[in-house]
Each structure stands twice: as structure tokens, then as C-alpha cells.
Coordinates of C-alpha atoms in Angstrom, one line a residue:
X1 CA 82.7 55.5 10.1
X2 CA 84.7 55.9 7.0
X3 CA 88.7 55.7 7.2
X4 CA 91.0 58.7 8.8
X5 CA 93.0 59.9 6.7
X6 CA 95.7 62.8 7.3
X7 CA 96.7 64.8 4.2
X8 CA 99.7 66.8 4.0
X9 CA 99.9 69.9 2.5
X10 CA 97.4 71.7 0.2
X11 CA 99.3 72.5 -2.6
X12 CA 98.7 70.3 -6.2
X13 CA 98.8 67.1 -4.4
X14 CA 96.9 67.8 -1.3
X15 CA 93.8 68.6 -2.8
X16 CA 93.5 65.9 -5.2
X17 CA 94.4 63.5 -2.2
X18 CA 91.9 65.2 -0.2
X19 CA 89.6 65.3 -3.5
X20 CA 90.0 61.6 -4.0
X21 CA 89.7 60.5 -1.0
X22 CA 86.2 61.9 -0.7
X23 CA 85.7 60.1 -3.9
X24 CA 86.2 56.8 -2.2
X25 CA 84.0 57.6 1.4
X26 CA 87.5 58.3 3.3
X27 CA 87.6 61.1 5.6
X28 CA 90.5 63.2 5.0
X29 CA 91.9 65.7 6.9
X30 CA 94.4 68.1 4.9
X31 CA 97.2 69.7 6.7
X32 CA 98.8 73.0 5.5
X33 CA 100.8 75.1 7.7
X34 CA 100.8 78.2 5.6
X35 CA 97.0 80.2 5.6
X36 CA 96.3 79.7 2.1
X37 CA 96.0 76.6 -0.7
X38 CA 98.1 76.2 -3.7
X39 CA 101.8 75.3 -2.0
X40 CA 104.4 76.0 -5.2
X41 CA 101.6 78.2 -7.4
X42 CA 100.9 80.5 -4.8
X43 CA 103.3 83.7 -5.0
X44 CA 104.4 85.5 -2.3
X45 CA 106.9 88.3 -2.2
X46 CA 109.0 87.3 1.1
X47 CA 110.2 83.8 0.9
X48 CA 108.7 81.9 4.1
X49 CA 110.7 79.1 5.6
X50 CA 109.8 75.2 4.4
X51 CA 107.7 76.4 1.9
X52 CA 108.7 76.8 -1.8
X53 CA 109.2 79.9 -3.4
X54 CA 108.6 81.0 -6.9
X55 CA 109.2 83.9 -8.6
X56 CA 106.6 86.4 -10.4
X57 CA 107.6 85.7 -13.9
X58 CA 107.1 81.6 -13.9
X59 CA 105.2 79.9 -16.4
X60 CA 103.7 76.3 -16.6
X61 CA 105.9 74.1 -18.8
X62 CA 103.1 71.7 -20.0
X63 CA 99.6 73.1 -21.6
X64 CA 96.5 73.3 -20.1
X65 CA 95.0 70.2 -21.3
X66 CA 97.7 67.9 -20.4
X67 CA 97.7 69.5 -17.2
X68 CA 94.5 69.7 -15.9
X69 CA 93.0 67.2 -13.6
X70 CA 91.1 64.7 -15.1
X71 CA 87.5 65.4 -14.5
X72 CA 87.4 69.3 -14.3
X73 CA 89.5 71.1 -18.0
X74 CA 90.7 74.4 -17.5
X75 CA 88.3 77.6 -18.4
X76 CA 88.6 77.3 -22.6
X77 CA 89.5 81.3 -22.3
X78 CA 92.9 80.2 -20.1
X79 CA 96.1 80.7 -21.9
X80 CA 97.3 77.6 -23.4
X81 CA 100.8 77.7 -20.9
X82 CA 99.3 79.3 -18.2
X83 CA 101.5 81.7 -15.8
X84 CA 101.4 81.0 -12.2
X85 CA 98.3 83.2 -10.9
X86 CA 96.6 81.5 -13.7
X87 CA 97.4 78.2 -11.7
X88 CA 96.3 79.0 -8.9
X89 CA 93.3 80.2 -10.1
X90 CA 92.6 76.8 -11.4
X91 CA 93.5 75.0 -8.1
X92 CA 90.6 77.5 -6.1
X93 CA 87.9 76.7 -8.6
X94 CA 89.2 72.6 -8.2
X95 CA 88.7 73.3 -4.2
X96 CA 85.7 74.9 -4.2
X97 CA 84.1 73.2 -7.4
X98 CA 84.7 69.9 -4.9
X99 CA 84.1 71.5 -1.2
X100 CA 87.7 70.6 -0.2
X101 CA 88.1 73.7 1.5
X102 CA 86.3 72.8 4.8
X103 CA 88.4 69.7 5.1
X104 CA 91.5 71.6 5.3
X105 CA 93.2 72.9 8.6
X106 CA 95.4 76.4 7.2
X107 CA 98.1 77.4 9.6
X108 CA 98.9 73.9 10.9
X109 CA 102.7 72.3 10.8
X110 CA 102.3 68.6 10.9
X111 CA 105.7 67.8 13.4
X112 CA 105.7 64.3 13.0
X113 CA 104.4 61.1 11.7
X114 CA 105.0 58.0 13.6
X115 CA 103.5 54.5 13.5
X116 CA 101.0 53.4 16.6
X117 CA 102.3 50.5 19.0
X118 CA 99.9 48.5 17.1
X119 CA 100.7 49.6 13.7
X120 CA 101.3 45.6 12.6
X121 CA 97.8 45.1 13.3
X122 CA 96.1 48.4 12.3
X123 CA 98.4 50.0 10.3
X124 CA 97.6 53.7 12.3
X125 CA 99.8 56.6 12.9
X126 CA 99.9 59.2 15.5
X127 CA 99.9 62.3 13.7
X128 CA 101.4 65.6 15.8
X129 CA 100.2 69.0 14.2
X130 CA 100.9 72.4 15.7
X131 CA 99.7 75.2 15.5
X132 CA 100.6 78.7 17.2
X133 CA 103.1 77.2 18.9
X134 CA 100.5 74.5 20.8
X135 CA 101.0 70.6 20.0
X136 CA 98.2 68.2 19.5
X137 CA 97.8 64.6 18.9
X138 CA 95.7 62.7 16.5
X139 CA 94.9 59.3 15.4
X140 CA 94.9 58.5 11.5
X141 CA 94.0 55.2 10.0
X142 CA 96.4 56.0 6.7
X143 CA 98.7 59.0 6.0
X144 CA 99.3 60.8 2.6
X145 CA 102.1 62.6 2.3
X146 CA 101.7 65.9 -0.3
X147 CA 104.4 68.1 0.8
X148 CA 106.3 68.5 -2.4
X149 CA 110.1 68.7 -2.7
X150 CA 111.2 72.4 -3.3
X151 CA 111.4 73.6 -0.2
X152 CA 114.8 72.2 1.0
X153 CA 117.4 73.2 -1.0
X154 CA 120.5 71.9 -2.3
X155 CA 123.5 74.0 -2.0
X156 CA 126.5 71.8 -2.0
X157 CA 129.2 74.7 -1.9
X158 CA 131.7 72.0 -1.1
X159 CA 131.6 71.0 -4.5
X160 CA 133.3 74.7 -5.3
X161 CA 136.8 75.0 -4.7
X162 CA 137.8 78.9 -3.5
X163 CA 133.7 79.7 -3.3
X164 CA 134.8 81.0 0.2
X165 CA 136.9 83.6 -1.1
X166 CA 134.8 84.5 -3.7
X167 CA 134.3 88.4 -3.2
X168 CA 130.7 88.6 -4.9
X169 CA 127.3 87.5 -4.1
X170 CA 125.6 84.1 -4.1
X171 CA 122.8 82.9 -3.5
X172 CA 120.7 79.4 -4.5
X173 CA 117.6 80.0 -6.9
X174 CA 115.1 79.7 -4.6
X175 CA 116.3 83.1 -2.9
X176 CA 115.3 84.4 -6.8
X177 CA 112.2 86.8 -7.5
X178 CA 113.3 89.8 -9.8
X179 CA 115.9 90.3 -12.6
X180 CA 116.9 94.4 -10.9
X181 CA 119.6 92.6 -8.7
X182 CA 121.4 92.0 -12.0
X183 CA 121.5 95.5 -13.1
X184 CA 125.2 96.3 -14.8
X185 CA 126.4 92.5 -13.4
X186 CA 128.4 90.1 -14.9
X187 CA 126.4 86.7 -13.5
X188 CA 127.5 83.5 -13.6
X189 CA 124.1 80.6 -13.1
X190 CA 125.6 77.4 -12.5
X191 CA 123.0 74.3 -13.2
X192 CA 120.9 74.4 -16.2
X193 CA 117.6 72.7 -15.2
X194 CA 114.3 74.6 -15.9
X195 CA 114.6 77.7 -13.7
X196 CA 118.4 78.3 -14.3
X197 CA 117.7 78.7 -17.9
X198 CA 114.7 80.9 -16.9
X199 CA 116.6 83.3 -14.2
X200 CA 119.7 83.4 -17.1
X201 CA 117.4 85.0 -19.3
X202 CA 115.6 87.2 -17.7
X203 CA 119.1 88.3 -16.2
X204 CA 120.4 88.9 -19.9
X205 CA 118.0 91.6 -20.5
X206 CA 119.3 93.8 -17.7
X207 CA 122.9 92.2 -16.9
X208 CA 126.6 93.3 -18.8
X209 CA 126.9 89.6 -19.6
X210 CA 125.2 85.9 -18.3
X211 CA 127.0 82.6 -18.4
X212 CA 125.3 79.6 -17.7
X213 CA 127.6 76.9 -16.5
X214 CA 126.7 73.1 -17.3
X215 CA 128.8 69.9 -16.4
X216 CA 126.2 67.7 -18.2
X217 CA 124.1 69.8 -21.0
X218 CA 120.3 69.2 -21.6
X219 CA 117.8 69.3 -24.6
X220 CA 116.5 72.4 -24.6
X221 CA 112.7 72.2 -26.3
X222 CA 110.2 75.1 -27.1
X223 CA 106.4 75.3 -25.9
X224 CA 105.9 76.5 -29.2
X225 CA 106.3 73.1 -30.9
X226 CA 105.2 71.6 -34.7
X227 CA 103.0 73.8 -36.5
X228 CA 103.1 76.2 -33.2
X229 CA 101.4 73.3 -31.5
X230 CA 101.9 73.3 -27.6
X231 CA 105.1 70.7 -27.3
X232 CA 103.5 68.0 -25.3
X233 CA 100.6 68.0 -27.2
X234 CA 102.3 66.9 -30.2
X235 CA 105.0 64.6 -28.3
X236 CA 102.7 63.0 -25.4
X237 CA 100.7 61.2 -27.5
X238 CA 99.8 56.9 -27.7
X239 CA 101.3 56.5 -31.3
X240 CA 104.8 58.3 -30.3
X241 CA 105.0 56.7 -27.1
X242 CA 104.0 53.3 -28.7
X243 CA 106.3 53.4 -31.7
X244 CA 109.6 54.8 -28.6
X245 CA 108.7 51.8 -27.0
X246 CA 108.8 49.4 -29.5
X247 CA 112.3 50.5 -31.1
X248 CA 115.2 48.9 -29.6
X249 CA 117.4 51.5 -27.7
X250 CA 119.6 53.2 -30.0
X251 CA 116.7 53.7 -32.8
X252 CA 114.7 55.6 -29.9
X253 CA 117.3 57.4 -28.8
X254 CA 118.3 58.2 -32.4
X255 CA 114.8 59.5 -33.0
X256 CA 115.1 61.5 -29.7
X257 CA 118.2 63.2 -30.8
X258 CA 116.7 63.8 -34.2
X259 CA 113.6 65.3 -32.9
X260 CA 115.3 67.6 -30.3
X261 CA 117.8 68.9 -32.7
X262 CA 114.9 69.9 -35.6
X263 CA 114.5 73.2 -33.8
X264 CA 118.5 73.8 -33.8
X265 CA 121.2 71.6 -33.3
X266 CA 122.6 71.6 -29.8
X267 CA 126.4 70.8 -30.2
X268 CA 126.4 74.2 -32.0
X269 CA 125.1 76.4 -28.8
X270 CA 127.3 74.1 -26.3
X271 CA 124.1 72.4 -24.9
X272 CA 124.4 68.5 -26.5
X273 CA 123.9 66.7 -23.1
X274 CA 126.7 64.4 -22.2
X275 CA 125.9 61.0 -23.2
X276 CA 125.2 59.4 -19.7
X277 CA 122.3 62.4 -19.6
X278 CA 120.1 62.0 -22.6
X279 CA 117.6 60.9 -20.4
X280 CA 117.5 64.0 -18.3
X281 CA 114.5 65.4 -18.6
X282 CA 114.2 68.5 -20.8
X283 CA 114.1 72.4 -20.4
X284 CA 111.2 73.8 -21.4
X285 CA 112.5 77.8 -22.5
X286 CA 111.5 79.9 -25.8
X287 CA 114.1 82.1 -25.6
X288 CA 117.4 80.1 -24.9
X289 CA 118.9 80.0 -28.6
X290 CA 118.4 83.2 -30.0
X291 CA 119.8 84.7 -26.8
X292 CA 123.2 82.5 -27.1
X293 CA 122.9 83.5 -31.0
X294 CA 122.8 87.1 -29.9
X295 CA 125.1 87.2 -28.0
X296 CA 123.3 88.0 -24.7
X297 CA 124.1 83.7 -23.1
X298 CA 127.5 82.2 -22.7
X299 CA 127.2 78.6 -22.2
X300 CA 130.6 77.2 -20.5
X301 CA 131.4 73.7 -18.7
X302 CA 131.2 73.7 -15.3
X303 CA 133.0 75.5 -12.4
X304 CA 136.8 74.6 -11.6
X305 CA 137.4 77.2 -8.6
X306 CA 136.3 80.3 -8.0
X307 CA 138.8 83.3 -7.3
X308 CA 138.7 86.3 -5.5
X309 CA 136.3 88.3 -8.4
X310 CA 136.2 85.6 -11.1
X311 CA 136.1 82.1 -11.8
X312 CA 137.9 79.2 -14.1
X313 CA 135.8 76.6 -15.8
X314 CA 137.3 73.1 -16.6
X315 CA 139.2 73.1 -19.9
X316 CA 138.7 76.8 -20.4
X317 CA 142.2 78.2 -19.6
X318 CA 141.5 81.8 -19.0
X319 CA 139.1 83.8 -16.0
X320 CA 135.9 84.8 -16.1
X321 CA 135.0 88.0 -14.2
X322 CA 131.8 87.8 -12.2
X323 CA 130.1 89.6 -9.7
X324 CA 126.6 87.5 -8.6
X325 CA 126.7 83.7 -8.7
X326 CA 123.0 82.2 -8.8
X327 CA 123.3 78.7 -7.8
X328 CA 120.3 76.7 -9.7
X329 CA 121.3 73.1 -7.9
X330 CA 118.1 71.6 -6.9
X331 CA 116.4 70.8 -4.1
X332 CA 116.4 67.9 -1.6
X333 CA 114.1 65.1 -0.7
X334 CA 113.4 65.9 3.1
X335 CA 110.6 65.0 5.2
X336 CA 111.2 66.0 8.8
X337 CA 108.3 64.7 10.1
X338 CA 108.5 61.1 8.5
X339 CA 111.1 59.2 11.3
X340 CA 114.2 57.7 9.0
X341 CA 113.2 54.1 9.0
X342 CA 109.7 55.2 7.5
X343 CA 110.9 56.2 4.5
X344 CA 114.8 56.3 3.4
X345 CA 115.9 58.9 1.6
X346 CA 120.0 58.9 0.4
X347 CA 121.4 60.8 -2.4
X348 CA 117.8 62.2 -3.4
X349 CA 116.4 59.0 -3.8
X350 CA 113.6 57.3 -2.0
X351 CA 112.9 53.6 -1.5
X352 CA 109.0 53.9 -2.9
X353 CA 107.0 51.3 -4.9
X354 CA 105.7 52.9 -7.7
X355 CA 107.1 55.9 -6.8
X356 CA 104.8 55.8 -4.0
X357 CA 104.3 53.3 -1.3
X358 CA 107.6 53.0 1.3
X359 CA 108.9 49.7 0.6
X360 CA 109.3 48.5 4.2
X361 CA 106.2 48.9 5.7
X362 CA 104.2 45.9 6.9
X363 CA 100.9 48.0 5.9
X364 CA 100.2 50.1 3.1
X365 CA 99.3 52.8 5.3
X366 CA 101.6 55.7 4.1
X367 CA 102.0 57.2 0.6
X368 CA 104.3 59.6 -1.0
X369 CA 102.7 61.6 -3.8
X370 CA 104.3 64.1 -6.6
X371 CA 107.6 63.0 -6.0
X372 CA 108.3 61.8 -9.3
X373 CA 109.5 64.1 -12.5
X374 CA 107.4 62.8 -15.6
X375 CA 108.4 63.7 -19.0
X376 CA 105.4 66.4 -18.9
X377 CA 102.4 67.1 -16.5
X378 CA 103.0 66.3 -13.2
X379 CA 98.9 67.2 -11.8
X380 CA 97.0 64.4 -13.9
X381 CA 99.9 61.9 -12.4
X382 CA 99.4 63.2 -9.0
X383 CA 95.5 62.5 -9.3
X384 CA 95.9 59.2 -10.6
X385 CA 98.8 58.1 -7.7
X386 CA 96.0 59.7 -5.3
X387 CA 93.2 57.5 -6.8
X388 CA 95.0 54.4 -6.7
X389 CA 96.2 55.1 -3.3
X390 CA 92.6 56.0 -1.5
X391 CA 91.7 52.7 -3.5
X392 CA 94.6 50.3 -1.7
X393 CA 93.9 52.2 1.2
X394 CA 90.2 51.3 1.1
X395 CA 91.5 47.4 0.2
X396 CA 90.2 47.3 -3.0
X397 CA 91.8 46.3 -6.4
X398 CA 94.9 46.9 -3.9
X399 CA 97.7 45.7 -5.7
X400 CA 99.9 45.6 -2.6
X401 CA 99.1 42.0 -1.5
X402 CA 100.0 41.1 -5.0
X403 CA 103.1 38.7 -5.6
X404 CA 104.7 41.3 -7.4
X405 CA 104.8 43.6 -4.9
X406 CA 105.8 40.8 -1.9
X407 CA 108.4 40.0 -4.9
X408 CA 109.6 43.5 -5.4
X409 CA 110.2 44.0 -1.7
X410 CA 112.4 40.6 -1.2
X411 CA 114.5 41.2 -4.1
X412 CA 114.9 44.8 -4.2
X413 CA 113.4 45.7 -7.2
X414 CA 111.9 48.4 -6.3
X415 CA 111.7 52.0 -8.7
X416 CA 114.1 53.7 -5.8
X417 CA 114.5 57.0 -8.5
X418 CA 112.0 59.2 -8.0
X419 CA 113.6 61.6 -9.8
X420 CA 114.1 59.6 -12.7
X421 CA 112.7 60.5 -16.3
X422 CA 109.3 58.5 -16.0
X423 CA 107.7 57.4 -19.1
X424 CA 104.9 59.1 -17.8
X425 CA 102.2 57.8 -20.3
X426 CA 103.0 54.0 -19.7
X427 CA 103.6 54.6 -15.7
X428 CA 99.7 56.4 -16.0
X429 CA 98.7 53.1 -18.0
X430 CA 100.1 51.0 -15.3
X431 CA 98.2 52.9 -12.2
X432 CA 95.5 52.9 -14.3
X433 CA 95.5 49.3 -14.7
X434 CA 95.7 49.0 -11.3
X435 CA 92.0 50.7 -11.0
X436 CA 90.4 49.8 -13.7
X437 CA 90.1 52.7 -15.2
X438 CA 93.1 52.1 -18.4
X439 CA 91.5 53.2 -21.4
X440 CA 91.2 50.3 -24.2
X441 CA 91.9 51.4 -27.6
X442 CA 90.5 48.8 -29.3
X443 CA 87.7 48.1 -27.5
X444 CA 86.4 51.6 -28.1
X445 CA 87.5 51.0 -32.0
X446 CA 84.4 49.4 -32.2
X447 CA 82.0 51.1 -30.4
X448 CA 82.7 54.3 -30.6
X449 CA 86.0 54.9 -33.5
X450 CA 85.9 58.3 -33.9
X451 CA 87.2 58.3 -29.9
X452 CA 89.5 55.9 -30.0
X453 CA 91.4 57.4 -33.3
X454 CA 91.6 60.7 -31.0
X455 CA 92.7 58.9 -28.6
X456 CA 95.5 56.7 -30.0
X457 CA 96.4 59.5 -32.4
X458 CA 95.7 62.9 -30.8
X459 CA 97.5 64.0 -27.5
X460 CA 97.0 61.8 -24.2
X461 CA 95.2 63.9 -22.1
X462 CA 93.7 63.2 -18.6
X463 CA 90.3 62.9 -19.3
X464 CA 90.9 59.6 -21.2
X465 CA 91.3 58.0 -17.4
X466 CA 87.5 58.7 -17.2
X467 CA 86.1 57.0 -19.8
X468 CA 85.2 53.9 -17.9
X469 CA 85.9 52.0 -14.3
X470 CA 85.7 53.5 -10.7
X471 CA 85.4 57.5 -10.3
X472 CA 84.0 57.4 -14.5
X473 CA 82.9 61.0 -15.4
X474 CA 80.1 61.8 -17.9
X475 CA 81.9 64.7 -19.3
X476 CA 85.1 62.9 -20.7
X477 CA 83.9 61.6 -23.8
X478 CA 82.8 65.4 -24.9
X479 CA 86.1 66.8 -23.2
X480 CA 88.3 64.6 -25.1
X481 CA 86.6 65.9 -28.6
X482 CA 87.0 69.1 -27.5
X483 CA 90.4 69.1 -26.5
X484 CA 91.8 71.4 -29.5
X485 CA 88.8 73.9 -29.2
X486 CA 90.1 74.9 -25.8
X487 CA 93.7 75.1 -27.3
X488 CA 92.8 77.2 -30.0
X489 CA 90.6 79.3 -28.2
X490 CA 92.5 81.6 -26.4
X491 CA 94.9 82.2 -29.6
X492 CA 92.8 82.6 -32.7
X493 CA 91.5 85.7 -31.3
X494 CA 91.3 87.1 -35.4
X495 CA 90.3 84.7 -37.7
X496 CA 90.2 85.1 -41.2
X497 CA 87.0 84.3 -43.5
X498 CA 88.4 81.1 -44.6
X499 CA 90.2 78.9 -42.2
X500 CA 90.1 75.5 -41.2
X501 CA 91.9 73.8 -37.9
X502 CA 94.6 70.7 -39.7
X503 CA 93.2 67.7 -36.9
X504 CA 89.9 66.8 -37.7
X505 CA 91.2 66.2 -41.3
X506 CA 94.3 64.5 -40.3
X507 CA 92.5 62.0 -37.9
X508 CA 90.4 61.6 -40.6
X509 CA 93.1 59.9 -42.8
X510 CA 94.8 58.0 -39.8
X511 CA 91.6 56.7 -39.1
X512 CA 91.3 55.5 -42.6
X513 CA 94.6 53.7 -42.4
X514 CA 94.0 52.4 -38.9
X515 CA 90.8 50.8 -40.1
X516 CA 92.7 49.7 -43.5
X517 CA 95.3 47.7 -41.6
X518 CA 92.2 46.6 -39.2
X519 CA 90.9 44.7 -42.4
X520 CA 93.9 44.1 -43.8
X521 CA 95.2 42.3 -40.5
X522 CA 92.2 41.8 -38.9
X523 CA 93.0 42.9 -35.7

């Protein structure tokens, strides 16, 4: 009998854990306690308790084909950014395209996780699930955990002197679902990660006035990038993430601050991030400048007290009247189920190896997927932690036993940020290596160039972790050339007699210098 494995949740993670571990002859066993798959993509009007909640208007940050999973590309007729029933239409076709659906329990809370007597030994957990109010016990071999982090969230109104006499409304973000509560208001959103800048906006087109308040700035970036390429198609890419690697620090952060400024420069609309946060990662919003330009967005530091119907911002001497306060301050890292000395979470920070195993565990048997924030797609790096887990879980190409790892866990050194600013293409590269399945540039130069100049040059999309290796798809080779055709197709909806797309022909001449230097250097 193949290994027991407990997945839980069914939302993005979930059902690659659950699809992956199929992949590998496991025997999952997916856990969701609300009646439906999809977990952050699914909408729902009321806002249910430990489950996140999104509102109607939410759009995908990263494009389609850097955010697909690896063997199955969105539909070529979905939008390039796709908005959030789009999503979820994607996830259904994943589940049933795979048959994950009859390996997943709906309506079941998983109330705890705890290690067997034995668990030195056997490395099992008894797993307590509930459902209607009526406990049950199980045995699992391993444990994946895939219940995101948005659904506990951080309010820390200590941190706001005078919020208690504050006269208006508040409320934290993920109370949020439509802009009519701002009608006539003066708001005030404090935090400026992805969805305050999002809630701001939409506010501004109904509200008297919107101020965004920001202690540490951030790069704001368009989806509409070069060219009106999507942004991470054009950023996420071997040669970029090759030549920021190779520059000493100041040159890549000086090409950083160049390339984020090209659009407009930031110290002019009060958003230049404070130094200490140029690693932050960005916001992703189309509209953000020409709505501070207009007049419609205030941006202001952040809050020194509130008063009775207004509030005071650090070196700003005068009040500012408001009447809603929408708190955008995050969310914490909690998993209720997990007992404290399984995994340690302080100050939103996690003891994981590689974001994913819990340091202090004598077996591998419990992994932590999706907490991690990747400069761009979070899905495809879901999938991969999910393949490399099932495969250290199954004992193969483990990587756990490995000195490094026995090494990391004596001296600490340990990634313990999961909400740090991942490289995400060189943290893929390294799970990756772990499989097998890394793609080699210049192995393929010579068999087959035409893929690897698309791959070194074009964007780094998933389907390059199929190419070769364990769980190798026949379909990635074609997807990869085919990548732009699905871009395009949902926009050039009228095409004029003569036009041509600008990639083939510019791979054409990097592939003529490539092979130039190849001869020159003989590499």
C-alpha cells in the first residue's frame, strides 16, 4: 500500500499536493472544511470564519503563463491577467482534468495535527478532522499543510495611539467587498501592499477624498509593462535574473531603481520606498499614478494618533478629517492545528527549510507549502515545493539526509522569512535541482537551440520544469513555443493586414549573438 498522506486545504496548494502526490503513487487524502475547492479564488459574498475572503473586483497580479501549473497552460482564449472567477475556473478544469476531486473530503475542519508515540521511528501523525460537529481520528504516514495564510488577520490597533476615540468606522481589509460603503467619505487606508492600493482606488471613484497612509513606501509597477507586454513576462526571465545576480549589490539595486522609476519616478508621487524596503516586494496596480496626478490619492506617512473625527500623520503638522479607516495590515502566520513545538511561528516568521520542511523535526514527515511571497507567481512554486516534497516523502533524491540540511539545522541557517522577497527563479532552479528536473541551457543549446534561446531569453515559464527528469510532460516543448500565442490571443482580437509579433525576430538576433560568443569563446 502506497504512503498516507493528509492534505490540508483545497485551495492552490491543496490540489497540486493532492495532484502530485498521485504523481508519485502516494495516497492523499485532501482536507477542506468549506464545501467547495479553490480556498482564496473562490468568492463568496458573506465572509466565513478561517477562510480568506476576497472581494469581487480582484485581479491576478502575474499573467497566465507564468501562472499556470506546469503541465496543464491556461485556455489560449483566457485573459492574459485573469480576474478571480477566471481562476477558479482554471483550478476546476486542473481538479477534474486530474480526478482530484474524489480524493477530497468538503466540509471537514482538520482540529489538529500531532506526532504518533512512535513518530522517531515512523514519522506518523494522528490527524483529528471534524465534521458536523463529530470528531474522528486518523493515521497519516506524512502531512501537508496547504492552508494558506490570509485568513487570520493582523490588526495591531495598539500601534494607533487615540484609535479608541476615533468616532468613525474601521475595519481590516479582509472585511472589504464593495466600494458603496465609501459613498460621500473622506477614507483614510493605512498599509500600501497590493490590496490597499486596490481598495484606495476603487474607493476614489465614489469617495470625497482617499489617503493612503505608508510608513515605508513601495514600487508601484504596471501589468501593462514594455511594449504593453504583461510585466513579469518581460522581467521574470533567465537573462535578467542572470545578469541581477551577477552585479554586485548596488549596480542591481541601481538597475532596480532605474527600471521601476521608467514608468514615473516615485519620489515625485510620495511612494520611493524607504531604503531598508527596496526589497519589498512590489504592488502590482494600473491605476495608482494617474489617480495621485488627478488628484483623486493623497499619499501621506504614516499615522501619529487618531482624534475624535480626524487624524495627524508624523511630520505633517495639520489634521486630516476622516470618516472610514480601512486597515490594509496583513495577515498572520497561524496554524491552530499544528501544536507550537511543530512548527514556530514569531513575528510572522516560520522556522522552515526551504521555506518548507519544520526545522526540528527528526522526520521529514510534515511540509508547509505557499507560504512564501515570490517576486511573481506563487502556483508554479507551489507545484514544484509539492513535487519535491511527495519526492522526500517517498525517500527519493530526498535532500533531507543531506549534510547540508543536518548542517543547516545545527547552525541555524535556516531561510526562517517566509515572507521574504524570494528570488523566485533561482529558489525554482534550486527545488528543481533537487528533482532533477532543472532545465540545462546548454545542454539543450545543442540539441535543440531554438528552445534553449526561448528559454534563456524569453520569459521563465513553468512548463520549462518539464522538459526532462521525473513527472516529464510531452506537451512542454510545444507549450514553451507557444507561450506568446496564448498571450496575444485574447488581445489581438482586430488585426490589421500587415502585422508581425516583435519575438520571433528578436530571439532570432540573440540567438545569433549567443551562438557568436559560443564560437567566439567556445563555451
Amino acid at each position: 500500500a502506497g504512503m498516507r498522506v493528509a492534505v490540508v486545504g483545497a485551495g492552490v496548494s491543496g490540489l497540486t499536493a493532492t495532484k502530485c502526490c498521485l504523481d508519485e503513487g502516494l495516497k492523499p487524502t485532501c482536507f477542506e472544511q468549506s464545501e467547495d475547492i479553490g480556498g482564496l479564488w473562490r468568492y463568496t459574498e458573506h465572509i466565513e470564519a478561517g477562510r480568506p475572503s476576497l472581494y469581487p473586483s480582484v485581479i491576478s497580479n502575474t499573467s497566465k503563463e507564468m501562472s499556470a501549473f506546469s503541465d496543464f497552460p491556461y485556455p489560449e482564449d483566457f485573459p492574459v491577467f485573469l480576474p478571480n472567477a477566471w481562476v477558479l475556473d482554471y483550478l476546476r478544469r486542473y481538479a477534474e482534468r486530474f480526478g482530484l476531486q474524489e480524493h477530497i473530503k468538503f466540509g471537514t475542519t482538520v482540529v489538529s495535527v500531532r506526532k504518533r508515540p512512535e513518530f522517531i521511528a515512523t514519522g506518523q501523525w494522528d490527524v483529528v478532522t471534524e465534521v458536523d460537529g463529530k470528531q474522528t481520528s486518523h493515521i497519516f504516514d506524512a502531512v501537508m499543510v496547504c492552508s494558506g495564510n490570509f485568513s487570520e488577520p493582523s490588526l495591531p490597533l495598539h500601534c494607533f495611539p487615540g484609535i479608541e476615540r476615533f468616532q468613525g468606522q474601521y475595519f481590516h481589509s479582509r472585511q472589504y467587498k464593495h466600494p458603496d460603503i465609501f459613498q460621500g467619505k473622506r477614507v483614510l487606508v493605512v498599509g500600501m501592499g497590493n490590496s490597499g492600493v486596490d481598495i484606495a482606488v476603487e474607493a476614489s471613484r465614489v469617495a470625497t477624498k482617499v489617503t493612503i497612509c505608508t510608513s515605508r513606501g513601495a514600487w508601484v509597477l504596471s501589468r501593462v509593462f514594455d511594449h504593453g507586454y504583461p510585466w513579469d513576462m518581460v522581467l521574470n526571465t533567465r537573462l535578467m535574473s542572470l545578469v541581477s545576480n551577477s552585479l554586485p549589490g548596488p549596480l542591481s539595486r541601481g538597475l532596480t531603481n532605474y527600471r521601476v522609476n521608467q514608468w514615473f519616478k516615485h519620489e515625485n508621487y510620495g511612494l520611493q520606498p524607504e531604503e531598508s524596503c527596496l526589497v519589498r516586494e512590489p504592488v502590482l496596480n494600473d491605476d495608482l499614478p494617474s489617480y495621485i496626478l488627478t488628484g483623486r490619492i493623497t499619499v501621506k506617512p504614516s499615522v501619529k494618533e487618531f482624534k475624535d473625527n480626524s487624524v495627524l500623520f508624523h511630520n505633517c503638522p495639520e489634521e486630516e478629517p476622516i470618516d472610514i479607516v480601512v486597515f490594509c495590515t496583513g495577515y498572520n502566520v497561524s496554524f491552530p492545528f499544528l501544536e507550537e513545538a511543530d512548527i514556530k511561528v514569531e513575528n510572522k516568521h516560520a522556522s522552515l527549510y526551504k521555506y518548507v520542511f519544520p526545522t526540528h523535526l527528526q522526520r521529514p514527515t510534515l511540509a508547509v507549502l505557499g507560504l512564501i511571497k515570490p517576486f511573481g507567481a506563487i502556483m508554479p512554486v507551489t507545484e514544484m515545493q509539492a513535487r519535491w516534497v511527495t519526492r522526500v516523502f517517498k525517500g527519493r533524491r530526498a535532500n533531507m539526509s543531506s549534510p547540508t540540511y543536518q548542517n543547516a539545522i545545527q547552525t541555524g541557517h535556516i531561510l526562517s522569512l517566509p515572507f521574504l522577497k524570494t528570488d523566485r527563479l533561482v529558489y525554482m532552479d534550486k527545488l528543481a535541482s533537487f528533482i532533477g528536473v532543472k532545465p540545462s541551457v546548454l545542454g539543450l543549446l545543442c540539441r535543440d537551440p531554438w528552445l534553449a534561446l526561448t528559454i534563456f531569453f524569453g520569459p521563465c515559464t513553468p512548463y520549462q520544469y518539464r522538459l526532462e527528469g521525473p513527472g516529464r510532460w510531452e506537451g512542454a516543448r510545444q507549450a514553451i513555443l507557444t507561450q506568446w500565442d496564448r498571450t496575444l490571443k485574447p488581445t489581438r482580437t482586430r488585426v490589421p493586414t500587415s502585422s508581425s509579433s516583435p519575438w520571433p525576430s528578436l530571439l532570432t538576433v540573440m540567438g545569433f549573438l549567443l551562438l557568436l560568443a559560443a564560437v567566439v569563446f567556445g563555451f
